[in-house]
Short mmCIF file of C-alpha atoms in Angstrom, two decimals:
data_model
loop_
_atom_site.label_atom_id
_atom_site.label_comp_id
_atom_site.label_asym_id
_atom_site.label_seq_id
_atom_site.Cartn_x
_atom_site.Cartn_y
_atom_site.Cartn_z
CA MET D 244 95.60 -7.12 137.72
CA ASP D 245 93.20 -8.51 140.21
CA LEU D 246 92.31 -11.97 138.73
CA PRO D 247 89.15 -12.80 141.00
CA ARG D 248 87.32 -9.16 140.14
CA ALA D 249 88.39 -9.21 136.69
CA ARG D 250 86.65 -12.75 136.40
CA ARG D 251 83.35 -11.56 138.19
CA ALA D 252 83.62 -8.44 135.88
CA TRP D 253 83.76 -10.60 133.02
CA CYS D 254 80.75 -12.99 133.89
CA LEU D 255 78.58 -9.96 134.59
CA TYR D 256 78.95 -8.60 131.10
CA ASP D 257 76.71 -11.73 130.16
CA TRP D 258 74.09 -10.93 132.88
CA ALA D 259 74.30 -7.27 130.96
CA ASN D 260 73.71 -8.05 127.35
CA SER D 261 71.29 -11.12 127.79
CA ALA D 262 68.55 -8.80 128.68
CA PHE D 263 68.91 -8.03 124.89
CA ALA D 264 68.30 -11.24 123.85
CA THR D 265 65.46 -12.29 126.10
CA THR D 266 63.42 -8.85 125.87
CA VAL D 267 64.14 -7.76 122.30
CA MET D 268 65.18 -10.66 120.24
CA ALA D 269 63.04 -13.15 121.72
CA ALA D 270 59.89 -11.68 123.29
CA LEU D 271 58.75 -8.45 122.13
CA PHE D 272 60.67 -6.98 119.33
CA PRO D 273 59.42 -9.72 116.49
CA PRO D 274 55.57 -9.17 117.34
CA PHE D 275 56.24 -5.19 118.01
CA PHE D 276 57.65 -5.12 114.45
CA SER D 277 54.84 -7.34 113.27
CA SER D 278 52.27 -4.60 114.50
CA LEU D 279 54.23 -1.73 112.69
CA ALA D 280 54.25 -3.36 109.49
CA ARG D 281 50.76 -4.33 109.24
CA ALA D 282 49.99 -0.36 110.50
CA ALA D 283 52.00 0.34 107.61
CA GLY D 284 49.29 -1.81 105.33
CA ALA D 285 51.43 -5.22 105.11
CA THR D 286 49.13 -8.23 105.88
CA ALA D 287 49.93 -11.00 108.48
CA THR D 288 51.61 -12.96 106.26
CA GLU D 289 53.74 -10.25 104.51
CA ALA D 290 54.97 -8.94 108.10
CA THR D 291 56.03 -12.28 109.01
CA SER D 292 58.12 -12.86 105.76
CA TRP D 293 59.71 -9.64 106.11
CA TRP D 294 60.80 -10.52 109.58
CA GLY D 295 62.30 -13.70 108.48
CA TYR D 296 64.55 -11.85 105.37
CA ILE D 297 65.38 -9.18 108.00
CA THR D 298 66.44 -11.95 110.52
CA ALA D 299 68.22 -13.82 108.06
CA GLY D 300 70.12 -10.88 106.65
CA THR D 301 71.35 -10.08 110.05
CA LEU D 302 72.63 -13.53 110.70
CA LEU D 303 74.23 -13.17 107.27
CA LEU D 304 75.70 -9.96 108.07
CA ILE D 305 77.48 -10.98 111.40
CA ALA D 306 78.64 -13.87 110.09
CA LEU D 307 80.33 -12.69 107.06
CA GLY D 308 82.22 -9.81 109.38
CA ALA D 309 82.96 -11.80 112.43
CA PRO D 310 86.10 -13.64 111.29
CA ILE D 311 88.04 -10.37 109.93
CA LEU D 312 87.16 -8.39 112.90
CA GLY D 313 88.32 -10.92 115.36
CA THR D 314 91.77 -10.77 113.11
CA LEU D 315 91.95 -7.13 113.10
CA ALA D 316 91.29 -6.94 117.05
CA ASP D 317 94.24 -9.50 117.49
CA LEU D 318 96.48 -7.82 115.33
CA GLY D 319 95.81 -4.50 117.20
CA GLY D 320 95.69 -5.92 120.74
CA ARG D 321 92.55 -4.08 121.06
CA ARG D 322 89.67 -6.61 122.01
CA LYS D 323 88.16 -4.47 124.71
CA ALA D 324 88.13 -1.59 122.52
CA PHE D 325 86.30 -3.30 119.82
CA LEU D 326 84.07 -4.73 122.42
CA GLY D 327 83.40 -1.23 123.70
CA VAL D 328 82.42 -0.02 120.44
CA PHE D 329 80.05 -2.75 119.14
CA ALA D 330 78.32 -3.02 122.78
CA GLY D 331 77.72 0.85 122.44
CA LEU D 332 76.30 0.21 119.17
CA GLY D 333 73.71 -2.25 120.18
CA ILE D 334 73.07 -0.01 123.44
CA LEU D 335 72.41 3.28 121.29
CA MET D 336 70.11 1.19 118.63
CA THR D 337 68.23 -0.44 121.34
CA ALA D 338 67.15 2.93 123.16
CA LEU D 339 66.45 4.30 119.91
CA MET D 340 63.71 1.69 119.23
CA ALA D 341 61.68 3.53 122.09
CA THR D 342 61.24 6.20 119.71
CA LEU D 343 59.98 4.22 117.03
CA GLY D 344 56.40 5.48 115.52
CA GLU D 345 53.17 3.73 114.72
CA ALA D 346 54.37 2.60 111.19
CA ALA D 347 58.03 2.98 111.33
CA TRP D 348 58.56 -0.87 110.02
CA GLN D 349 61.84 0.26 107.85
CA ARG D 350 63.36 2.33 110.68
CA ALA D 351 62.51 -0.34 113.07
CA ALA D 352 64.39 -3.02 110.62
CA LEU D 353 67.22 -0.98 110.81
CA LEU D 354 67.69 -0.14 114.41
CA TYR D 355 67.18 -3.86 114.73
CA VAL D 356 69.75 -5.27 112.39
CA LEU D 357 72.33 -2.50 113.85
CA ALA D 358 71.40 -3.48 117.50
CA SER D 359 72.01 -7.44 116.44
CA PHE D 360 75.03 -6.67 114.79
CA GLY D 361 76.46 -4.59 117.85
CA PHE D 362 75.14 -7.45 120.30
CA SER D 363 76.54 -10.34 118.29
CA GLY D 364 79.87 -8.15 117.45
CA SER D 365 80.46 -7.67 121.35
CA PHE D 366 80.12 -10.98 122.24
CA ILE D 367 83.03 -11.98 119.80
CA PHE D 368 85.44 -9.72 121.62
CA TYR D 369 83.95 -10.83 125.07
CA GLU D 370 84.34 -14.48 124.53
CA SER D 371 87.93 -13.98 123.38
CA LEU D 372 88.76 -12.46 126.73
CA LEU D 373 88.23 -15.71 128.54
CA PRO D 374 91.48 -17.31 127.87
CA GLN D 375 93.36 -14.54 129.51
CA LEU D 376 91.26 -14.97 132.91
CA ALA D 377 91.13 -18.99 133.46
CA ARG D 378 92.88 -22.05 132.12
CA GLY D 379 91.66 -25.79 132.14
CA PRO D 380 89.04 -26.72 134.26
CA GLU D 381 88.54 -23.40 135.87
CA MET D 382 87.55 -22.08 131.98
CA ASP D 383 84.75 -24.39 132.15
CA ARG D 384 83.66 -23.31 135.40
CA LEU D 385 83.95 -19.54 134.61
CA SER D 386 82.16 -19.92 131.33
CA VAL D 387 78.87 -21.59 132.82
CA ARG D 388 79.23 -19.26 135.73
CA ALA D 389 78.56 -16.62 133.15
CA TYR D 390 76.31 -18.25 131.22
CA ALA D 391 74.01 -18.84 134.48
CA LEU D 392 74.27 -15.13 135.52
CA GLY D 393 72.90 -14.39 131.85
CA TYR D 394 69.92 -16.49 132.26
CA LEU D 395 69.18 -14.86 135.57
CA GLY D 396 69.83 -11.32 134.47
CA GLY D 397 68.28 -11.71 131.49
CA GLY D 398 64.89 -13.66 132.93
CA LEU D 399 64.55 -10.98 135.82
CA LEU D 400 64.54 -8.14 133.31
CA LEU D 401 62.04 -10.30 131.14
CA ILE D 402 59.64 -10.70 133.82
CA LEU D 403 59.75 -7.01 134.63
CA ASN D 404 59.30 -6.20 130.91
CA LEU D 405 56.39 -8.82 130.59
CA LEU D 406 54.72 -7.42 133.67
CA MET D 407 54.83 -3.77 132.56
CA VAL D 408 53.29 -4.92 128.86
CA THR D 409 50.41 -7.10 130.53
CA TYR D 410 49.37 -4.50 133.57
CA PRO D 411 50.66 -1.05 131.74
CA ALA D 412 48.23 0.84 134.25
CA PHE D 413 50.11 -0.86 137.27
CA PHE D 414 53.41 1.19 136.19
CA GLY D 415 51.58 4.23 135.71
CA LEU D 416 51.77 3.79 131.74
CA PRO D 417 48.79 4.69 129.12
CA GLY D 418 48.68 1.39 127.35
CA LYS D 419 50.88 -1.60 125.99
CA ALA D 420 52.51 0.00 123.24
CA VAL D 421 54.14 2.68 125.40
CA ALA D 422 54.93 -0.15 127.81
CA VAL D 423 57.01 -2.32 125.01
CA ARG D 424 58.92 0.91 123.76
CA LEU D 425 59.80 1.56 127.58
CA SER D 426 60.90 -2.06 127.64
CA PHE D 427 63.55 -1.29 125.09
CA LEU D 428 64.66 1.36 126.99
CA THR D 429 65.16 -0.40 130.29
CA VAL D 430 66.95 -3.07 128.12
CA ALA D 431 69.34 -0.49 126.85
CA LEU D 432 69.80 0.96 130.51
CA TRP D 433 70.55 -2.54 131.78
CA TRP D 434 72.97 -3.38 129.14
CA GLY D 435 75.09 -0.15 129.47
CA LEU D 436 75.05 -0.08 133.31
CA PHE D 437 76.08 -3.63 134.01
CA SER D 438 78.62 -3.46 131.18
CA VAL D 439 80.82 -0.96 133.18
CA PRO D 440 82.66 -3.39 135.42
CA LEU D 441 84.04 -5.37 132.78
CA PHE D 442 85.77 -2.13 131.21
CA ARG D 443 87.27 -0.81 134.48
CA HIS D 444 88.36 -4.47 135.75
CA VAL D 445 89.16 -6.65 132.92
CA PRO D 446 92.34 -5.46 131.24
CA GLU D 447 93.13 -4.89 127.69
CA PRO D 448 95.22 -7.92 126.28
CA LEU D 449 98.70 -6.79 125.60
CA MET D 450 100.76 -7.62 122.77
CA PRO D 451 102.57 -9.90 123.83
CA GLU D 452 99.44 -11.04 125.62
CA PRO D 453 99.16 -12.56 129.07
CA LEU D 454 99.25 -16.32 129.27
CA MET D 455 97.34 -18.56 132.19
CA PRO D 456 99.26 -21.48 133.46
CA GLU D 457 97.62 -24.85 132.70
CA SER D 458 96.74 -25.29 136.09
CA PRO D 459 96.82 -22.08 137.96
CA THR D 460 97.56 -22.62 141.90
CA PRO D 461 96.61 -20.51 144.97
CA GLU D 462 100.13 -19.56 145.26
CA SER D 463 100.17 -18.45 141.26
CA PRO D 464 96.95 -17.14 140.96
CA THR D 465 97.93 -14.34 138.30
CA PRO D 466 98.83 -14.88 134.51
CA VAL D 467 102.22 -15.46 133.89
CA PRO D 468 103.72 -13.00 131.15
CA TRP D 469 104.43 -14.20 127.70
CA ALA D 470 108.20 -14.33 126.62
CA ALA D 471 109.03 -12.07 123.78
CA PRO D 472 107.90 -13.17 120.42
CA ARG D 473 110.59 -14.39 118.24
CA ALA D 474 108.60 -14.71 114.84
CA ARG D 475 108.36 -11.85 112.79
CA GLN D 476 106.47 -8.76 113.74
CA ARG D 477 102.85 -9.46 111.96
CA ARG D 478 101.15 -6.80 110.06
CA ARG D 479 98.53 -4.43 111.15
CA GLY D 480 95.79 -2.61 109.87
CA LEU D 481 92.98 -3.98 107.74
CA ARG D 482 95.35 -5.34 104.81
CA GLY D 483 97.29 -7.28 107.57
CA ALA D 484 94.02 -8.66 109.00
CA PHE D 485 92.94 -9.69 105.68
CA ALA D 486 96.22 -11.41 105.08
CA GLU D 487 96.31 -12.99 108.37
CA LEU D 488 92.92 -14.44 107.93
CA GLY D 489 93.82 -15.82 104.31
CA ALA D 490 96.87 -17.48 106.75
CA THR D 491 94.62 -18.93 109.12
CA PHE D 492 92.77 -20.63 105.91
CA ARG D 493 96.10 -22.13 104.69
CA ASP D 494 96.97 -23.48 107.64
CA ILE D 495 93.80 -24.69 109.08
CA ARG D 496 94.98 -28.53 108.87
CA ARG D 497 97.61 -27.79 111.68
CA TYR D 498 94.48 -27.05 113.78
CA ARG D 499 92.66 -30.42 112.95
CA GLN D 500 91.08 -31.05 116.18
CA LEU D 501 89.66 -27.55 116.40
CA THR D 502 88.33 -27.92 112.86
CA LEU D 503 86.47 -30.94 113.77
CA PHE D 504 85.00 -29.39 117.13
CA LEU D 505 83.85 -26.20 114.67
CA ALA D 506 82.03 -28.70 112.41
CA ALA D 507 80.38 -30.59 115.25
CA TYR D 508 79.10 -27.40 116.90
CA TRP D 509 78.12 -26.11 113.38
CA ILE D 510 75.91 -29.09 113.17
CA TYR D 511 74.60 -29.72 116.73
CA ASN D 512 74.05 -25.51 117.52
CA ASP D 513 71.79 -25.32 114.42
CA GLY D 514 69.42 -28.00 116.08
CA ILE D 515 69.77 -26.02 119.16
CA GLY D 516 68.96 -22.62 117.47
CA THR D 517 66.14 -23.99 115.53
CA ILE D 518 64.25 -25.17 118.78
CA VAL D 519 64.89 -21.86 120.08
CA LYS D 520 63.69 -19.93 117.25
CA MET D 521 60.65 -22.32 116.26
CA ALA D 522 59.46 -23.33 119.72
CA THR D 523 57.05 -20.32 119.76
CA VAL D 524 55.89 -20.66 116.41
CA TYR D 525 55.41 -24.26 116.80
CA GLY D 526 53.53 -23.92 120.14
CA ALA D 527 51.02 -21.55 118.69
CA GLU D 528 50.63 -23.28 115.62
CA ILE D 529 49.10 -26.41 117.97
CA GLY D 530 46.83 -23.86 119.58
CA ILE D 531 49.08 -22.73 122.85
CA GLY D 532 48.14 -19.32 123.83
CA LEU D 533 50.63 -16.55 124.12
CA PRO D 534 50.58 -16.10 127.98
CA GLN D 535 51.65 -20.07 127.90
CA LEU D 536 54.33 -19.42 125.61
CA MET D 537 55.79 -16.33 127.25
CA GLY D 538 55.62 -18.03 130.52
CA ALA D 539 57.49 -21.09 129.20
CA LEU D 540 59.84 -18.81 128.03
CA VAL D 541 60.51 -17.40 131.21
CA LEU D 542 60.64 -20.88 132.71
CA THR D 543 63.44 -21.78 130.62
CA GLN D 544 65.39 -18.75 131.88
CA LEU D 545 64.87 -19.66 135.68
CA VAL D 546 65.92 -23.25 135.09
CA GLY D 547 68.85 -22.55 133.02
CA VAL D 548 70.53 -20.35 136.21
CA PRO D 549 70.93 -23.43 138.45
CA CYS D 550 71.36 -25.86 135.50
CA SER D 551 74.06 -24.05 134.02
CA TRP D 552 75.99 -24.47 137.43
CA LEU D 553 75.40 -27.99 137.20
CA PHE D 554 76.89 -28.62 134.13
CA GLY D 555 79.86 -26.90 135.20
CA ARG D 556 80.12 -29.24 137.86
CA LEU D 557 79.49 -32.31 135.36
CA ALA D 558 82.30 -31.32 133.50
CA GLY D 559 84.62 -32.05 136.12
CA ARG D 560 83.18 -35.30 136.31
CA LEU D 561 82.32 -36.25 132.96
CA GLY D 562 85.12 -34.11 131.07
CA THR D 563 83.76 -30.96 128.93
CA ARG D 564 83.25 -33.17 125.84
CA GLY D 565 81.16 -35.71 127.89
CA ALA D 566 78.92 -33.07 129.69
CA ILE D 567 78.35 -31.71 126.24
CA LEU D 568 77.43 -34.90 124.79
CA LEU D 569 74.87 -35.95 127.65
CA ALA D 570 73.06 -32.39 126.85
CA LEU D 571 72.80 -33.45 123.22
CA GLY D 572 71.36 -36.80 124.27
CA VAL D 573 68.40 -34.48 126.08
CA TYR D 574 68.11 -32.51 123.05
CA GLY D 575 67.38 -35.40 121.15
CA LEU D 576 64.76 -36.57 123.54
CA ILE D 577 63.22 -33.33 123.35
CA SER D 578 63.18 -33.11 119.47
CA VAL D 579 61.56 -36.83 119.76
CA GLY D 580 58.92 -35.02 122.38
CA GLY D 581 58.23 -32.37 120.54
CA PHE D 582 56.42 -34.92 117.98
CA PHE D 583 53.93 -35.63 120.87
CA LEU D 584 53.38 -32.13 121.93
CA ALA D 585 49.45 -32.11 122.91
CA ASN D 586 48.86 -29.31 125.24
CA ALA D 587 50.37 -26.32 127.37
CA THR D 588 51.42 -28.70 130.03
CA HIS D 589 53.80 -30.68 127.55
CA PHE D 590 55.06 -27.37 125.95
CA VAL D 591 56.02 -26.29 129.78
CA ILE D 592 57.64 -29.63 130.46
CA LEU D 593 59.90 -29.49 127.38
CA ALA D 594 60.92 -25.81 128.26
CA ALA D 595 62.05 -26.87 131.22
CA LEU D 596 64.06 -29.45 129.55
CA VAL D 597 65.53 -26.69 127.19
CA GLY D 598 66.67 -24.69 130.22
CA LEU D 599 67.94 -27.80 131.81
CA VAL D 600 70.58 -28.40 129.12
CA GLN D 601 70.90 -25.20 127.16
CA GLY D 602 73.07 -23.06 129.04
CA GLY D 603 75.35 -26.01 130.26
CA ALA D 604 75.61 -26.96 126.26
CA GLN D 605 76.67 -23.62 125.01
CA ALA D 606 79.03 -22.61 128.13
CA LEU D 607 80.98 -25.96 127.73
CA SER D 608 81.23 -25.53 123.93
CA ARG D 609 82.70 -22.06 124.11
CA SER D 610 85.19 -23.11 127.03
CA LEU D 611 86.20 -26.59 124.98
CA PHE D 612 86.73 -24.29 122.04
CA ALA D 613 88.72 -21.89 123.97
CA GLY D 614 90.98 -24.48 125.29
CA LEU D 615 91.98 -25.20 121.50
CA VAL D 616 92.57 -22.06 120.64
CA PRO D 617 96.13 -20.36 120.08
CA ARG D 618 96.10 -17.77 122.81
CA HIS D 619 97.66 -14.89 120.51
CA ARG D 620 94.78 -15.37 118.09
CA THR D 621 91.87 -16.08 120.65
CA ALA D 622 89.65 -12.98 118.70
CA GLU D 623 90.50 -14.23 115.28
CA PHE D 624 89.45 -17.67 115.97
CA PHE D 625 86.27 -16.66 118.13
CA GLY D 626 85.07 -14.75 115.10
CA PHE D 627 85.03 -18.16 113.10
CA TYR D 628 83.01 -19.47 116.09
CA SER D 629 80.87 -16.74 115.76
CA THR D 630 80.44 -17.26 112.13
CA SER D 631 79.79 -21.24 112.81
CA GLY D 632 77.16 -20.25 115.56
CA LYS D 633 75.44 -17.48 113.11
CA LEU D 634 75.25 -19.97 110.32
CA ALA D 635 73.68 -22.67 112.38
CA GLY D 636 70.63 -20.31 112.33
CA VAL D 637 69.99 -21.08 108.49
CA PHE D 638 69.67 -24.82 107.81
CA GLY D 639 67.71 -25.89 110.75
CA PRO D 640 64.66 -23.98 110.25
CA LEU D 641 64.66 -24.70 106.55
CA ILE D 642 64.71 -28.32 107.14
CA PHE D 643 61.96 -27.63 109.76
CA GLY D 644 59.80 -25.81 107.16
CA ALA D 645 60.40 -28.11 104.51
CA VAL D 646 59.71 -31.15 106.40
CA GLY D 647 56.44 -29.64 107.73
CA GLN D 648 55.52 -28.78 104.25
CA LEU D 649 55.93 -31.68 102.18
CA THR D 650 54.51 -34.04 105.02
CA GLY D 651 51.66 -31.28 106.27
CA THR D 652 52.62 -31.52 109.83
CA SER D 653 55.29 -29.46 111.84
CA ARG D 654 55.35 -32.34 114.22
CA LEU D 655 57.68 -34.23 111.66
CA GLY D 656 59.52 -30.86 111.23
CA ILE D 657 60.67 -30.67 115.17
CA SER D 658 61.21 -34.46 115.40
CA SER D 659 63.63 -34.17 111.96
CA LEU D 660 66.03 -32.01 114.15
CA VAL D 661 67.11 -35.61 115.71
CA PHE D 662 69.42 -35.50 113.10
CA PHE D 663 71.51 -32.61 114.00
CA PHE D 664 72.02 -33.65 117.32
CA GLY D 665 73.03 -36.97 116.20
CA ALA D 666 75.34 -36.16 113.90
CA GLY D 667 76.82 -33.51 115.62
CA ALA D 668 77.25 -35.54 118.92
CA TRP D 669 78.96 -38.47 116.51
CA LEU D 670 81.75 -35.82 115.55
CA LEU D 671 82.29 -34.43 118.74
CA SER D 672 83.00 -37.94 119.75
CA ARG D 673 85.68 -37.58 117.61
CA VAL D 674 87.40 -35.00 118.69
CA ASP D 675 90.75 -35.66 120.34
CA VAL D 676 90.51 -32.84 123.04
CA GLN D 677 94.41 -33.39 124.30
CA GLN D 678 95.46 -33.58 121.24
CA GLY D 679 93.75 -30.35 120.29
CA ARG D 680 95.08 -28.54 123.04
CA ARG D 681 98.84 -29.42 122.61
CA ALA D 682 98.60 -28.26 118.67
CA ALA D 683 97.58 -24.99 120.01
CA ARG D 684 100.30 -24.94 122.42
CA GLN D 685 102.70 -25.91 119.57
CA ALA D 686 101.50 -23.03 117.66
CA GLU D 687 101.94 -20.64 120.31
CA ARG D 688 105.70 -21.70 120.53
CA ASP D 689 106.35 -21.62 117.17
CA ALA D 690 104.99 -18.37 116.86
CA GLY D 691 107.61 -17.20 119.61
CA TYR D 692 105.27 -17.13 122.30
CA THR D 693 106.42 -19.38 124.91
CA LEU D 694 105.82 -19.92 128.63
CA PRO D 695 109.10 -19.32 130.83
CA ASP D 696 110.72 -22.33 132.42
#
């Protein structure tokens, strides 16, 4: 394969689907759903509660399905095919959001659940392609490059969509409601159009799969084929997928460092996710207006573009784990700073700090995890990675809300997130990355997948 072109095409998928994360998930769909529910007779409190139930149910659905989907894709060698199915589902459901009527909150909920399932499901298989495209430090650089493009692509379309909603007459639209629906359609078109290069230029990993050298050189930039497997042929189909999933649970102790990293990631990513999910609610509670909140969201996206690249360079100096620990330290400062938040200027400063570290923390977490994974089971293990990330969206908001309710102020709720960053950083500091990589390579050899001499 043309490796440089394949890498560019892989990165471009982050540019493509980040539009769903910014315009649909973060900015426009939550208030749009609330308006539909209220039009159907719900109170504002009921609409907010329904949205919370829908969000939690979606996360649970994805968390339960991710490991088995990844295992099934690994057994059949169909990672890119599964990616296409889930991306297609997400794109179609997002496009159908443009057809929602004034009070159709049940249909809106169904479309959102299916679109989110497609979005998150496609990401499992997208991320599982990373180990065939890069190894070692190059994996860090490729991962942060994709995150940077995601921030840029998602941010640019978000700006356009917010302009459409704010100034509909300028775009020849009759009102904001039409502008919101048309924004959903632009997300579907954006996602679909910029996904095409991945399906054209990134090859489907074969069984046996291609393997990258640990230190690619200009003279040998292409993957080295796997040797023929000596181990038994793995069972295929859904029954085989469940059998392999059970085997993963049984021999999980073999991947002790990977398990320790997943525990650390689950804890600190819960803190990151809570800041992202609760920031606008918290800002609105202390009196910050919607234009300032949306402006801060755009700022986070734009700051995230160069800073994701910066963290790729920092990983070269500090190591991948060291750069993540630095990001978690900044997140700790953000959660403490949230306690003293008093006005829109403070909110914008904290939003910029989130943009400074968010892309780097998530991109480097992905590449560190990829290095700890046996390369013949990447989709399966990235299914667990996705589950860890989705379950991480549960406890942080619960603690945030409980602390705020018990103390009477959300300021203590936001500052309580320091626990997640501190505990996650402590666990991460105990991960022996080199030992974890050696264990993954040994697992490959034991399965009969070996590099030629």
